[in-house]
Amino acid sequence: MTLELLFAKSGQCRTFLAMVLLGAGLALFVQLSGGLHRVKPWLGVAADVLLAAGLALAVGQLILLGGEGLRGYGLLGLLIGGALYTAGIAPVIRRLMGLRKNFSRPPAGTSPPPAE
């Protein structure tokens, strides 16, 4: 009986960590979707549809691979993964994108010649 509980907890840990990674991946996709909305709105809508499909697949994976149905620790893993990405990695990516914009701007005072 105790070996069964030990292996069940190991499976739960594996499922939880997989859901944390999947939650972080979905949060990355949310950030990319926001950038696409600014560039081309129709691309942003397409990304939102893909995001919804990804979330549905994440919940489906949780239900099927967990073997125990929809469990709270799996949903908690998705939320924690999203929160970790939003709090840790997302600001770094935003800062790097800001630096990229600074490097790609032409120097001040230089403008292209006017078109004739």
PDB file of C-alpha atoms in Angstrom:
ATOM      1  CA  MET A   1       0.000   0.000   0.000  1.00  0.00           C
ATOM      2  CA  THR A   2       2.743   2.491   0.819  1.00  0.00           C
ATOM      3  CA  LEU A   3       4.572   1.803  -2.462  1.00  0.00           C
ATOM      4  CA  GLU A   4       1.409   2.644  -4.381  1.00  0.00           C
ATOM      5  CA  LEU A   5       1.142   5.966  -2.537  1.00  0.00           C
ATOM      6  CA  LEU A   6       4.811   6.697  -3.187  1.00  0.00           C
ATOM      7  CA  PHE A   7       4.458   6.129  -6.924  1.00  0.00           C
ATOM      8  CA  ALA A   8       1.200   8.091  -7.024  1.00  0.00           C
ATOM      9  CA  LYS A   9       2.933  11.094  -5.417  1.00  0.00           C
ATOM     10  CA  SER A  10       5.798  10.786  -7.889  1.00  0.00           C
ATOM     11  CA  GLY A  11       3.306  10.890 -10.744  1.00  0.00           C
ATOM     12  CA  GLN A  12       1.640  13.900  -9.187  1.00  0.00           C
ATOM     13  CA  CYS A  13       4.973  15.725  -8.918  1.00  0.00           C
ATOM     14  CA  ARG A  14       5.748  14.991 -12.552  1.00  0.00           C
ATOM     15  CA  THR A  15       2.306  16.191 -13.633  1.00  0.00           C
ATOM     16  CA  PHE A  16       2.619  19.342 -11.497  1.00  0.00           C
ATOM     17  CA  LEU A  17       6.024  20.252 -12.932  1.00  0.00           C
ATOM     18  CA  ALA A  18       4.832  19.599 -16.474  1.00  0.00           C
ATOM     19  CA  MET A  19       1.870  21.907 -15.845  1.00  0.00           C
ATOM     20  CA  VAL A  20       4.197  24.611 -14.467  1.00  0.00           C
ATOM     21  CA  LEU A  21       6.223  24.501 -17.686  1.00  0.00           C
ATOM     22  CA  LEU A  22       3.060  24.504 -19.771  1.00  0.00           C
ATOM     23  CA  GLY A  23       1.702  27.478 -17.805  1.00  0.00           C
ATOM     24  CA  ALA A  24       4.921  29.397 -18.449  1.00  0.00           C
ATOM     25  CA  GLY A  25       4.691  28.539 -22.142  1.00  0.00           C
ATOM     26  CA  LEU A  26       1.110  29.774 -22.303  1.00  0.00           C
ATOM     27  CA  ALA A  27       2.121  33.016 -20.568  1.00  0.00           C
ATOM     28  CA  LEU A  28       4.867  33.489 -23.168  1.00  0.00           C
ATOM     29  CA  PHE A  29       2.272  32.984 -25.879  1.00  0.00           C
ATOM     30  CA  VAL A  30       0.037  35.613 -24.235  1.00  0.00           C
ATOM     31  CA  GLN A  31       2.926  38.079 -24.364  1.00  0.00           C
ATOM     32  CA  LEU A  32       3.613  37.284 -28.018  1.00  0.00           C
ATOM     33  CA  SER A  33      -0.089  37.592 -28.795  1.00  0.00           C
ATOM     34  CA  GLY A  34      -0.113  41.097 -27.311  1.00  0.00           C
ATOM     35  CA  GLY A  35       2.776  42.074 -29.552  1.00  0.00           C
ATOM     36  CA  LEU A  36       0.973  40.694 -32.581  1.00  0.00           C
ATOM     37  CA  HIS A  37      -2.135  42.715 -31.711  1.00  0.00           C
ATOM     38  CA  ARG A  38      -0.025  45.874 -31.905  1.00  0.00           C
ATOM     39  CA  VAL A  39       1.537  44.927 -35.248  1.00  0.00           C
ATOM     40  CA  LYS A  40      -1.471  43.508 -37.089  1.00  0.00           C
ATOM     41  CA  PRO A  41      -4.819  43.046 -35.338  1.00  0.00           C
ATOM     42  CA  TRP A  42      -5.831  40.027 -37.404  1.00  0.00           C
ATOM     43  CA  LEU A  43      -2.606  38.240 -36.428  1.00  0.00           C
ATOM     44  CA  GLY A  44      -3.433  38.976 -32.798  1.00  0.00           C
ATOM     45  CA  VAL A  45      -6.864  37.420 -33.201  1.00  0.00           C
ATOM     46  CA  ALA A  46      -5.300  34.328 -34.783  1.00  0.00           C
ATOM     47  CA  ALA A  47      -2.851  34.122 -31.885  1.00  0.00           C
ATOM     48  CA  ASP A  48      -5.736  34.401 -29.413  1.00  0.00           C
ATOM     49  CA  VAL A  49      -7.479  31.469 -31.094  1.00  0.00           C
ATOM     50  CA  LEU A  50      -4.270  29.446 -30.886  1.00  0.00           C
ATOM     51  CA  LEU A  51      -3.912  30.455 -27.239  1.00  0.00           C
ATOM     52  CA  ALA A  52      -7.414  29.200 -26.455  1.00  0.00           C
ATOM     53  CA  ALA A  53      -6.624  25.936 -28.242  1.00  0.00           C
ATOM     54  CA  GLY A  54      -3.382  25.641 -26.278  1.00  0.00           C
ATOM     55  CA  LEU A  55      -5.196  26.147 -22.998  1.00  0.00           C
ATOM     56  CA  ALA A  56      -7.762  23.518 -23.970  1.00  0.00           C
ATOM     57  CA  LEU A  57      -4.944  21.116 -24.851  1.00  0.00           C
ATOM     58  CA  ALA A  58      -3.246  21.839 -21.517  1.00  0.00           C
ATOM     59  CA  VAL A  59      -6.388  20.985 -19.602  1.00  0.00           C
ATOM     60  CA  GLY A  60      -6.876  17.921 -21.819  1.00  0.00           C
ATOM     61  CA  GLN A  61      -3.337  16.799 -21.089  1.00  0.00           C
ATOM     62  CA  LEU A  62      -3.961  17.286 -17.407  1.00  0.00           C
ATOM     63  CA  ILE A  63      -7.098  15.169 -17.548  1.00  0.00           C
ATOM     64  CA  LEU A  64      -5.677  12.383 -19.727  1.00  0.00           C
ATOM     65  CA  LEU A  65      -2.081  12.067 -18.568  1.00  0.00           C
ATOM     66  CA  GLY A  66      -2.766  12.673 -14.899  1.00  0.00           C
ATOM     67  CA  GLY A  67      -4.993   9.625 -14.900  1.00  0.00           C
ATOM     68  CA  GLU A  68      -7.149  11.027 -12.129  1.00  0.00           C
ATOM     69  CA  GLY A  69      -9.244  13.572 -13.963  1.00  0.00           C
ATOM     70  CA  LEU A  70      -9.061  17.317 -13.460  1.00  0.00           C
ATOM     71  CA  ARG A  71      -7.100  17.816 -10.251  1.00  0.00           C
ATOM     72  CA  GLY A  72      -6.434  21.002  -8.335  1.00  0.00           C
ATOM     73  CA  TYR A  73      -2.665  20.578  -8.290  1.00  0.00           C
ATOM     74  CA  GLY A  74      -2.569  20.537 -12.097  1.00  0.00           C
ATOM     75  CA  LEU A  75      -4.525  23.767 -12.386  1.00  0.00           C
ATOM     76  CA  LEU A  76      -2.368  25.229  -9.634  1.00  0.00           C
ATOM     77  CA  GLY A  77       0.703  24.251 -11.668  1.00  0.00           C
ATOM     78  CA  LEU A  78      -0.668  26.108 -14.704  1.00  0.00           C
ATOM     79  CA  LEU A  79      -1.312  29.208 -12.611  1.00  0.00           C
ATOM     80  CA  ILE A  80       2.069  29.098 -10.881  1.00  0.00           C
ATOM     81  CA  GLY A  81       3.864  28.649 -14.207  1.00  0.00           C
ATOM     82  CA  GLY A  82       2.072  31.661 -15.651  1.00  0.00           C
ATOM     83  CA  ALA A  83       2.806  33.731 -12.560  1.00  0.00           C
ATOM     84  CA  LEU A  84       6.488  32.772 -12.544  1.00  0.00           C
ATOM     85  CA  TYR A  85       6.831  33.732 -16.194  1.00  0.00           C
ATOM     86  CA  THR A  86       4.972  37.013 -15.718  1.00  0.00           C
ATOM     87  CA  ALA A  87       6.985  37.990 -12.649  1.00  0.00           C
ATOM     88  CA  GLY A  88      10.400  36.771 -13.758  1.00  0.00           C
ATOM     89  CA  ILE A  89      10.967  36.371 -17.458  1.00  0.00           C
ATOM     90  CA  ALA A  90       8.423  38.743 -19.030  1.00  0.00           C
ATOM     91  CA  PRO A  91      10.039  41.964 -17.678  1.00  0.00           C
ATOM     92  CA  VAL A  92      13.426  40.831 -18.998  1.00  0.00           C
ATOM     93  CA  ILE A  93      11.975  40.191 -22.455  1.00  0.00           C
ATOM     94  CA  ARG A  94      10.194  43.571 -22.431  1.00  0.00           C
ATOM     95  CA  ARG A  95      13.450  45.300 -21.504  1.00  0.00           C
ATOM     96  CA  LEU A  96      15.368  43.477 -24.230  1.00  0.00           C
ATOM     97  CA  MET A  97      12.765  44.479 -26.804  1.00  0.00           C
ATOM     98  CA  GLY A  98      13.082  48.099 -25.646  1.00  0.00           C
ATOM     99  CA  LEU A  99      16.846  47.930 -26.059  1.00  0.00           C
ATOM    100  CA  ARG A 100      16.425  46.465 -29.540  1.00  0.00           C
ATOM    101  CA  LYS A 101      14.227  49.419 -30.491  1.00  0.00           C
ATOM    102  CA  ASN A 102      16.864  51.839 -29.191  1.00  0.00           C
ATOM    103  CA  PHE A 103      19.585  50.225 -31.298  1.00  0.00           C
ATOM    104  CA  SER A 104      17.507  50.136 -34.463  1.00  0.00           C
ATOM    105  CA  ARG A 105      16.588  53.848 -34.414  1.00  0.00           C
ATOM    106  CA  PRO A 106      18.603  56.194 -36.602  1.00  0.00           C
ATOM    107  CA  PRO A 107      20.840  58.601 -34.674  1.00  0.00           C
ATOM    108  CA  ALA A 108      19.260  61.880 -33.655  1.00  0.00           C
ATOM    109  CA  GLY A 109      19.519  64.645 -36.238  1.00  0.00           C
ATOM    110  CA  THR A 110      19.933  62.313 -39.184  1.00  0.00           C
ATOM    111  CA  SER A 111      16.940  61.792 -41.350  1.00  0.00           C
ATOM    112  CA  PRO A 112      16.613  60.322 -44.795  1.00  0.00           C
ATOM    113  CA  PRO A 113      16.661  62.807 -47.665  1.00  0.00           C
ATOM    114  CA  PRO A 114      13.242  63.995 -48.744  1.00  0.00           C
ATOM    115  CA  ALA A 115      11.691  62.198 -51.676  1.00  0.00           C
ATOM    116  CA  GLU A 116      11.398  64.247 -54.837  1.00  0.00           C
TER     117      GLU A 116
END
